[in-house]
CSV table of C-alpha atoms and ligand atoms in Angstrom, one decimal:
chain,number,residue,atom,x,y,z
A,1,MET,CA,-15.1,49.6,-2.4
A,2,LYS,CA,-16.3,52.9,-1.1
A,3,THR,CA,-14.5,54.6,1.7
A,4,VAL,CA,-15.4,57.6,3.9
A,5,THR,CA,-13.2,58.9,6.5
A,6,VAL,CA,-14.4,60.6,9.7
A,7,ASN,CA,-12.0,63.1,11.3
A,8,ALA,CA,-13.5,63.5,14.7
A,9,SER,CA,-11.5,63.3,18.0
A,10,VAL,CA,-10.6,59.9,16.6
A,11,SER,CA,-10.1,59.5,12.8
A,12,TYR,CA,-11.6,56.3,11.3
A,13,LYS,CA,-12.7,54.8,8.1
A,14,ILE,CA,-16.1,53.6,7.0
A,15,LEU,CA,-15.6,50.8,4.3
A,16,ILE,CA,-18.8,50.0,2.3
A,17,GLU,CA,-18.8,47.1,-0.1
A,18,LYS,CA,-21.3,44.4,-1.0
A,19,GLY,CA,-19.9,41.1,0.3
A,20,LEU,CA,-17.3,42.8,2.6
A,21,LEU,CA,-18.2,40.6,5.6
A,22,LYS,CA,-16.1,37.7,4.5
A,23,ASN,CA,-13.1,40.0,4.5
A,24,ALA,CA,-13.9,41.5,7.9
A,25,GLY,CA,-10.9,39.7,9.6
A,26,LYS,CA,-8.4,41.2,7.1
A,27,TYR,CA,-9.7,44.8,7.8
A,28,ILE,CA,-9.8,44.4,11.4
A,29,LYS,CA,-6.2,43.0,11.5
A,30,GLU,CA,-5.1,45.9,9.2
A,31,CYS,CA,-6.6,48.4,11.7
A,32,PHE,CA,-5.7,46.7,15.1
A,33,GLY,CA,-3.0,44.1,14.4
A,34,GLU,CA,-3.0,41.0,16.8
A,35,VAL,CA,-5.9,41.5,19.1
A,36,LYS,CA,-8.5,39.5,21.0
A,37,LEU,CA,-12.0,40.4,20.0
A,38,CYS,CA,-15.4,40.2,21.7
A,39,ILE,CA,-18.3,40.0,19.1
A,40,VAL,CA,-21.5,41.4,20.4
A,41,THR,CA,-24.6,40.6,18.5
A,42,ASP,CA,-28.2,39.8,18.9
A,43,ASP,CA,-29.8,36.3,18.4
A,44,THR,CA,-31.3,37.1,15.0
A,45,VAL,CA,-28.0,38.5,13.6
A,46,ASP,CA,-26.1,35.8,15.2
A,47,ALA,CA,-27.9,33.1,13.4
A,48,LEU,CA,-27.6,35.0,10.0
A,49,TYR,CA,-24.1,36.6,10.0
A,50,ALA,CA,-21.9,35.5,13.0
A,51,SER,CA,-20.6,32.5,11.3
A,52,ALA,CA,-19.3,34.6,8.4
A,53,VAL,CA,-17.6,37.1,10.7
A,54,GLU,CA,-16.2,34.3,12.9
A,55,ALA,CA,-14.7,32.5,9.8
A,56,ALA,CA,-13.1,35.7,8.7
A,57,LEU,CA,-11.5,36.2,12.1
A,58,THR,CA,-10.3,32.6,12.2
A,59,SER,CA,-8.8,32.9,8.8
A,60,GLU,CA,-6.7,35.8,10.2
A,61,GLN,CA,-5.8,33.9,13.4
A,62,LEU,CA,-7.7,36.5,15.5
A,63,PRO,CA,-9.1,35.0,18.7
A,64,PHE,CA,-12.6,35.9,19.8
A,65,ILE,CA,-15.4,35.4,22.4
A,66,LYS,CA,-19.0,36.2,21.7
A,67,PHE,CA,-21.9,37.9,23.7
A,68,VAL,CA,-25.4,37.4,22.3
A,69,ILE,CA,-28.4,39.4,23.5
A,70,PRO,CA,-32.1,38.8,22.6
A,71,HIS,CA,-33.1,41.0,19.7
A,72,GLY,CA,-35.1,44.2,20.3
A,73,GLU,CA,-34.9,47.5,22.2
A,74,ALA,CA,-35.5,45.8,25.6
A,75,SER,CA,-32.0,44.4,25.5
A,76,LYS,CA,-30.3,47.8,25.5
A,77,ASN,CA,-30.3,47.7,29.3
A,78,ALA,CA,-27.9,47.9,32.3
A,79,GLU,CA,-28.1,44.2,33.0
A,80,ASN,CA,-26.8,43.3,29.6
A,81,LEU,CA,-24.1,46.0,29.8
A,82,VAL,CA,-22.8,44.7,33.1
A,83,SER,CA,-23.0,40.9,31.8
A,84,LEU,CA,-20.9,42.0,28.8
A,85,LEU,CA,-18.3,43.8,30.9
A,86,GLU,CA,-18.2,40.8,33.3
A,87,LEU,CA,-17.6,38.4,30.3
A,88,MET,CA,-14.7,40.6,28.9
A,89,ALA,CA,-13.1,40.8,32.4
A,90,GLU,CA,-13.5,36.9,32.9
A,91,ASN,CA,-11.7,36.4,29.6
A,92,ARG,CA,-9.0,39.0,30.4
A,93,LEU,CA,-9.5,41.3,27.6
A,94,THR,CA,-7.0,44.1,27.9
A,95,ARG,CA,-6.8,47.7,26.6
A,96,ALA,CA,-5.1,46.4,23.7
A,97,ASP,CA,-8.2,44.3,22.7
A,98,ALA,CA,-11.4,45.3,21.0
A,99,ILE,CA,-15.1,44.8,20.6
A,100,ILE,CA,-17.0,44.0,17.4
A,101,ALA,CA,-20.7,45.4,17.3
A,102,LEU,CA,-22.4,43.1,14.7
A,103,GLY,CA,-26.0,44.2,14.4
A,104,GLY,CA,-28.4,47.1,14.3
A,105,GLY,CA,-28.5,50.2,16.4
A,106,VAL,CA,-29.5,48.3,19.6
A,107,VAL,CA,-26.3,46.2,19.5
A,108,GLY,CA,-24.2,49.1,18.3
A,109,ASP,CA,-25.2,51.4,21.2
A,110,LEU,CA,-24.8,48.8,23.9
A,111,ALA,CA,-21.5,47.5,22.6
A,112,GLY,CA,-20.2,51.0,22.0
A,113,PHE,CA,-21.1,51.9,25.6
A,114,ALA,CA,-19.2,48.8,26.9
A,115,ALA,CA,-16.3,49.8,24.8
A,116,GLY,CA,-16.3,53.3,26.1
A,117,ILE,CA,-16.2,52.3,29.8
A,118,TYR,CA,-14.4,48.9,29.9
A,119,LEU,CA,-11.0,49.6,31.3
A,120,ARG,CA,-11.9,53.4,30.9
A,121,GLY,CA,-12.2,52.7,27.2
A,122,ILE,CA,-11.1,50.2,24.5
A,123,ARG,CA,-11.4,50.2,20.8
A,124,PHE,CA,-14.4,49.0,18.8
A,125,VAL,CA,-15.6,48.1,15.4
A,126,GLN,CA,-19.1,48.7,14.1
A,127,ILE,CA,-20.5,46.2,11.6
A,128,PRO,CA,-24.0,47.6,11.0
A,129,THR,CA,-26.6,45.2,9.7
A,130,THR,CA,-29.7,47.4,9.4
A,131,LEU,CA,-30.2,50.4,7.2
A,132,LEU,CA,-30.6,52.7,10.2
A,133,ALA,CA,-27.3,51.5,11.7
A,134,MET,CA,-25.5,51.7,8.3
A,135,VAL,CA,-26.5,55.3,7.7
A,136,ASP,CA,-26.7,56.7,11.2
A,137,SER,CA,-26.0,54.9,14.5
A,138,SER,CA,-22.8,53.1,13.6
A,139,VAL,CA,-21.2,56.5,12.9
A,140,GLY,CA,-20.6,59.4,15.2
A,141,GLY,CA,-19.8,57.8,18.5
A,142,LYS,CA,-23.1,58.2,20.3
A,143,THR,CA,-23.5,55.1,22.6
A,144,ALA,CA,-26.2,54.4,25.2
A,145,ILE,CA,-28.5,52.1,27.1
A,146,ASP,CA,-32.0,52.8,28.2
A,147,LEU,CA,-33.1,53.3,31.8
A,148,LYS,CA,-36.5,52.7,33.3
A,149,ALA,CA,-37.1,56.5,33.0
A,150,GLY,CA,-36.5,56.6,29.3
A,151,LYS,CA,-34.5,55.7,26.2
A,152,ASN,CA,-30.8,56.5,25.8
A,153,LEU,CA,-30.5,58.1,29.3
A,154,ALA,CA,-27.0,56.7,30.0
A,155,GLY,CA,-24.1,56.6,27.6
A,156,VAL,CA,-20.9,58.1,26.5
A,157,PHE,CA,-19.4,59.7,23.3
A,158,HIS,CA,-17.0,57.0,22.1
A,159,GLN,CA,-16.0,56.9,18.4
A,160,PRO,CA,-15.5,53.4,16.8
A,161,SER,CA,-12.0,52.8,15.3
A,162,LEU,CA,-13.5,51.2,12.1
A,163,VAL,CA,-16.9,50.8,10.5
A,164,LEU,CA,-17.4,47.8,8.0
A,165,CYS,CA,-20.6,48.1,6.1
A,166,ASP,CA,-21.9,45.2,3.9
A,167,PRO,CA,-25.1,46.2,2.1
A,168,ASN,CA,-25.8,42.6,1.3
A,169,ALA,CA,-26.8,42.2,4.9
A,170,LEU,CA,-29.9,44.3,4.0
A,171,ASN,CA,-31.2,41.4,1.9
A,172,THR,CA,-32.5,39.7,5.0
A,173,LEU,CA,-33.9,42.6,6.8
A,174,PRO,CA,-37.7,42.6,7.2
A,175,SER,CA,-39.2,45.2,4.8
A,176,ASN,CA,-40.8,47.3,7.6
A,177,VAL,CA,-37.3,47.5,9.4
A,178,PHE,CA,-35.8,48.6,6.0
A,179,SER,CA,-38.5,51.3,5.6
A,180,ASP,CA,-37.7,52.6,9.1
A,181,GLY,CA,-34.1,53.1,7.9
A,182,CYS,CA,-35.4,54.9,4.9
A,183,ALA,CA,-36.9,57.6,7.2
A,184,GLU,CA,-33.3,58.4,8.3
A,185,VAL,CA,-31.9,58.3,4.8
A,186,ILE,CA,-34.5,60.8,3.6
A,187,LYS,CA,-33.6,63.0,6.6
A,188,TYR,CA,-30.1,63.5,5.2
A,189,GLY,CA,-31.6,64.7,1.9
A,190,ILE,CA,-33.8,67.3,3.5
A,191,ILE,CA,-31.2,68.5,6.1
A,192,ASN,CA,-28.6,69.5,3.5
A,193,ASP,CA,-28.4,67.5,0.3
A,194,ARG,CA,-31.0,68.2,-2.4
A,195,GLU,CA,-29.1,66.0,-4.9
A,196,LEU,CA,-29.3,63.0,-2.6
A,197,PHE,CA,-33.1,63.7,-2.2
A,198,ASP,CA,-33.6,63.6,-5.9
A,199,THR,CA,-31.5,60.4,-6.2
A,200,LEU,CA,-33.8,58.8,-3.6
A,201,LYS,CA,-36.7,59.2,-5.9
A,202,LEU,CA,-35.1,56.8,-8.2
A,203,GLY,CA,-35.3,54.1,-5.6
A,204,ILE,CA,-33.3,53.4,-2.4
A,205,ARG,CA,-32.6,49.6,-2.8
A,206,GLU,CA,-31.5,50.2,-6.4
A,207,ASN,CA,-28.7,52.6,-5.5
A,208,ILE,CA,-28.0,51.4,-2.0
A,209,GLU,CA,-24.2,51.5,-1.9
A,210,GLU,CA,-24.0,55.1,-3.3
A,211,ILE,CA,-26.9,56.3,-0.9
A,212,ILE,CA,-25.1,54.8,2.2
A,213,GLU,CA,-21.9,56.5,1.2
A,214,ARG,CA,-23.6,59.8,0.7
A,215,CYS,CA,-25.5,59.6,4.0
A,216,VAL,CA,-22.4,58.7,6.0
A,217,SER,CA,-20.4,61.5,4.3
A,218,ASN,CA,-23.1,63.9,5.3
A,219,LYS,CA,-23.1,62.6,8.9
A,220,ALA,CA,-19.2,62.6,9.0
A,221,HIS,CA,-19.2,66.2,8.1
A,222,ILE,CA,-21.8,67.1,10.7
A,223,VAL,CA,-19.9,65.1,13.4
A,224,GLU,CA,-16.7,66.8,12.5
A,225,LEU,CA,-18.3,70.3,13.0
A,226,ASP,CA,-20.0,69.4,16.3
A,227,GLU,CA,-19.0,66.0,17.7
A,228,PHE,CA,-20.5,66.6,21.2
A,229,ASP,CA,-23.9,67.7,20.0
A,230,ASN,CA,-23.9,71.4,21.1
A,231,GLY,CA,-25.4,72.9,17.9
A,232,THR,CA,-25.1,71.7,14.3
A,233,ARG,CA,-25.4,68.0,15.1
A,234,GLN,CA,-28.9,68.7,16.4
A,235,LEU,CA,-30.0,69.1,12.8
A,236,LEU,CA,-29.8,65.2,12.6
A,237,ASN,CA,-32.9,65.4,14.8
A,238,LEU,CA,-35.1,66.5,12.0
A,239,GLY,CA,-38.5,64.9,12.6
A,240,HIS,CA,-37.3,63.4,16.0
A,241,THR,CA,-38.9,66.0,18.4
A,242,VAL,CA,-42.4,65.0,17.3
A,243,GLY,CA,-41.1,61.5,16.4
A,244,HIS,CA,-40.1,60.8,19.9
A,245,ALA,CA,-43.5,62.2,21.1
A,246,ILE,CA,-45.4,59.8,18.8
A,247,GLU,CA,-43.3,56.9,20.1
A,248,LEU,CA,-44.0,57.9,23.7
A,249,CYS,CA,-47.9,58.4,23.0
A,250,SER,CA,-48.1,55.0,21.4
A,251,SER,CA,-46.1,53.4,24.2
A,252,PHE,CA,-43.6,52.5,21.5
A,253,THR,CA,-46.0,50.5,19.3
A,254,VAL,CA,-45.3,52.9,16.4
A,255,SER,CA,-41.7,52.2,15.3
A,256,HIS,CA,-39.0,54.9,15.4
A,257,GLY,CA,-38.8,55.1,11.6
A,258,SER,CA,-42.5,55.6,11.2
A,259,ALA,CA,-42.6,58.3,14.0
A,260,VAL,CA,-39.6,60.1,12.5
A,261,ALA,CA,-41.4,60.0,9.1
A,262,ILE,CA,-44.5,61.5,10.6
A,263,GLY,CA,-42.4,64.1,12.5
A,264,THR,CA,-40.5,65.0,9.3
A,265,VAL,CA,-43.8,65.7,7.5
A,266,ILE,CA,-45.2,67.8,10.4
A,267,ALA,CA,-41.9,69.9,10.4
A,268,THR,CA,-42.2,70.5,6.7
A,269,LYS,CA,-45.9,71.4,7.0
A,270,ILE,CA,-44.9,73.9,9.8
A,271,ALA,CA,-42.2,75.3,7.5
A,272,TYR,CA,-44.9,75.6,4.7
A,273,SER,CA,-47.3,77.5,6.9
A,274,LEU,CA,-44.6,80.0,7.9
A,275,ASN,CA,-43.7,80.5,4.1
A,276,LEU,CA,-40.3,78.9,4.6
A,277,CYS,CA,-40.6,76.2,2.0
A,278,THR,CA,-42.9,75.8,-1.0
A,279,LYS,CA,-46.1,73.7,-1.5
A,280,THR,CA,-44.1,71.7,-4.2
A,281,GLU,CA,-41.3,70.9,-1.6
A,282,LEU,CA,-44.0,69.8,1.0
A,283,ASP,CA,-45.6,67.5,-1.7
A,284,GLU,CA,-42.3,66.0,-2.8
A,285,THR,CA,-41.4,65.2,0.9
A,286,VAL,CA,-44.7,63.6,1.5
A,287,ALA,CA,-44.5,61.7,-1.8
A,288,LEU,CA,-41.0,60.4,-1.1
A,289,ILE,CA,-41.9,59.3,2.5
A,290,SER,CA,-45.0,57.5,1.4
A,291,ALA,CA,-43.3,55.7,-1.5
A,292,GLN,CA,-41.1,54.0,1.3
A,293,GLY,CA,-44.4,52.6,2.8
A,294,LEU,CA,-44.0,55.1,5.7
A,295,PRO,CA,-47.0,56.9,7.3
A,296,THR,CA,-47.2,60.7,7.0
A,297,ARG,CA,-50.2,61.6,9.4
A,298,SER,CA,-50.1,61.8,13.2
A,299,PRO,CA,-52.6,59.6,15.0
A,300,TYR,CA,-52.2,62.1,17.9
A,301,SER,CA,-53.3,65.7,18.4
A,302,ALA,CA,-51.0,68.7,18.8
A,303,SER,CA,-51.8,68.8,22.5
A,304,GLN,CA,-50.9,65.2,23.1
A,305,LEU,CA,-47.7,65.6,21.0
A,306,ALA,CA,-46.6,68.8,22.8
A,307,LYS,CA,-47.3,67.3,26.2
A,308,ALA,CA,-45.1,64.2,25.3
A,309,ALA,CA,-42.4,66.3,23.8
A,310,THR,CA,-42.0,68.5,26.9
A,311,ALA,CA,-41.9,65.4,29.1
A,312,ASP,CA,-38.8,64.2,27.4
A,313,LYS,CA,-36.3,63.4,30.2
A,314,LYS,CA,-33.3,64.9,28.2
A,315,ARG,CA,-35.0,68.3,27.7
A,316,SER,CA,-33.7,71.2,29.7
A,317,GLY,CA,-34.7,74.9,30.1
A,318,ASP,CA,-37.8,76.4,28.7
A,319,THR,CA,-37.1,76.1,24.9
A,320,ILE,CA,-36.8,73.3,22.4
A,321,ASN,CA,-34.5,73.3,19.5
A,322,PHE,CA,-36.8,72.3,16.6
A,323,VAL,CA,-35.4,71.4,13.2
A,324,ILE,CA,-37.2,73.3,10.4
A,325,PRO,CA,-36.7,72.7,6.6
A,326,TYR,CA,-36.2,76.0,4.8
A,327,GLY,CA,-36.8,74.0,1.7
A,328,ILE,CA,-35.4,70.6,0.7
A,329,GLY,CA,-31.6,70.6,1.5
A,330,ASN,CA,-31.5,73.4,3.9
A,331,CYS,CA,-32.5,72.9,7.5
A,332,GLU,CA,-32.1,75.2,10.5
A,333,LEU,CA,-32.7,75.0,14.3
A,334,MET,CA,-35.6,77.2,15.6
A,335,LYS,CA,-35.9,77.8,19.3
A,336,ILE,CA,-39.5,77.3,20.4
A,337,LYS,CA,-40.6,78.2,23.9
A,338,VAL,CA,-42.2,75.2,25.6
A,339,SER,CA,-45.2,77.2,26.2
A,340,ASP,CA,-45.7,77.8,22.5
A,341,LEU,CA,-45.0,74.3,21.4
A,342,GLU,CA,-48.6,73.1,21.1
A,343,GLU,CA,-49.6,76.0,18.8
A,344,PHE,CA,-46.4,75.5,16.8
A,345,ILE,CA,-47.0,71.8,16.2
A,346,MET,CA,-50.7,72.6,15.4
A,347,LYS,CA,-49.5,74.3,12.2
A,348,GLY,CA,-48.1,70.9,11.0
A,349,ILE,CA,-51.2,68.8,11.8
B,1,NAD,P1,-32.4,47.0,16.0
B,1,NAD,O1,-31.0,46.9,16.3
B,1,NAD,O2,-33.4,46.6,17.1
B,1,NAD,O3,-32.7,46.1,14.7
B,1,NAD,C1,-33.9,45.9,14.2
B,1,NAD,C2,-34.3,44.4,14.1
B,1,NAD,O4,-33.6,43.9,12.9
B,1,NAD,C3,-33.8,43.5,15.3
B,1,NAD,O5,-34.8,42.6,15.5
B,1,NAD,C4,-32.6,42.8,14.7
B,1,NAD,O6,-32.4,41.5,15.2
B,1,NAD,C5,-33.0,42.7,13.2
B,1,NAD,N1,-31.9,42.6,12.3
B,1,NAD,C6,-30.7,43.4,12.3
B,1,NAD,N2,-30.0,43.2,11.1
B,1,NAD,C7,-30.7,42.3,10.4
B,1,NAD,C8,-30.5,41.7,9.2
B,1,NAD,N3,-29.4,42.0,8.5
B,1,NAD,N4,-31.4,40.8,8.8
B,1,NAD,C9,-32.4,40.5,9.5
B,1,NAD,N5,-32.7,41.0,10.6
B,1,NAD,C10,-31.9,41.9,11.1
B,1,NAD,O7,-32.9,48.4,15.5
B,1,NAD,P2,-32.2,49.6,14.6
B,1,NAD,O8,-33.4,50.2,14.0
B,1,NAD,O9,-31.1,49.1,13.9
B,1,NAD,O10,-31.6,50.5,15.7
B,1,NAD,C11,-32.5,51.2,16.7
B,1,NAD,C12,-31.6,51.6,17.8
B,1,NAD,O11,-30.6,52.5,17.4
B,1,NAD,C13,-32.4,52.4,18.9
B,1,NAD,O12,-31.9,51.9,20.2
B,1,NAD,C14,-32.0,53.8,18.7
B,1,NAD,O13,-31.9,54.5,20.0
B,1,NAD,C15,-30.5,53.6,18.3
B,1,NAD,N6,-30.0,54.7,17.5
B,1,NAD,C16,-28.7,55.1,17.8
B,1,NAD,C17,-28.2,56.2,17.1
B,1,NAD,C18,-26.7,56.7,17.5
B,1,NAD,O14,-26.3,57.7,16.8
B,1,NAD,N7,-26.0,56.0,18.4
B,1,NAD,C19,-28.8,56.8,16.1
B,1,NAD,C20,-30.1,56.3,15.7
B,1,NAD,C21,-30.6,55.3,16.5
B,2,LIG,N1,-28.5,60.2,15.3
B,2,LIG,C1,-28.2,61.4,15.8
B,2,LIG,C2,-26.8,61.7,16.1
B,2,LIG,O1,-25.9,60.9,15.9
B,2,LIG,O2,-26.5,62.8,16.6
């Protein structure tokens, strides 16, 4: 068993172990004592893993109810959020009770938001089942739903009380969804961990437990420095400024992981053009991303990407904080004027 502790406004443990799901009830009882639980999951994960979690809760005499959403981003909406809150209220969950988010980032963001606002905040457990959720969304307390105007426009910071990560769940993940998660894994190596980057070259599936531990340790450190996303935490957006623009230009037909992969390559090419990283580092980055079956070239022009990036509903002011790799393992934020963005992105196309 690998354990990482996050010391944010709330301190909590991330437990990582193959086969851990069958002991989920024991860890939840150790953390919360006697509580009633609301399992939140999607239909795909429900069919694959809910029965294991339910059996683990039953064996510890922990009562539960369950809320199942259709799989996919479209479910991260206000209607499902309110239905979940109503279900918990009908079943008289109190502030002593807790939510279990069993699934990928969609389930984790929705369930975490519900936990953050139900009775002004109850505790919750993240049980991530995608690679992206294991290394990123289950840790750090960002929760959200999407609004008609854009993704993640409503949410709260609300840290989980426990994260239970069973890498065996990745065995059923479609290979394209696994690859999407690899884009976020590679991100941690480039941001501040050259050693992790080199480990990834040996194969991600082959060393999955160590890699998840390393990624969440990196994320924990960044969250501890800047829980509320005012500076350092923005480094986690490596590849995301252009990535979000690609998602938008494609009307979300290009997956998040593919878009971040292309965005990361563009950021590295920009760095190379500014003499901030070497050609070898650029080539290593492209090679590692390609090896995961992820794309590296933008189907859109610098002008299209700049327009989409500046239309981002969460942007404010006349500058954008762009994450730039000063070599592998050392990223910094660079303030770019919105009026200079197209020319800047052009250097990476
Ligand atoms: P997802 O939750 O939609 O899961 C992807 C697909 O995989 C779904 O169809 C799901 O049913 C299926 N699935 C999940 N686990 C499975 C398993 N073990 N076996 C087979 N199928 C499985 O997508 P995601 O990539 O996990 O998360 C994306 C979401 O995460 C986005 O909404 C994004 O905004 C959010 N996100 C949040 C944060 C954060 O810090 N809160 C960070 C990054 C991304
Ligand atoms: N996934 C980015 C963050 O947690 O800040």
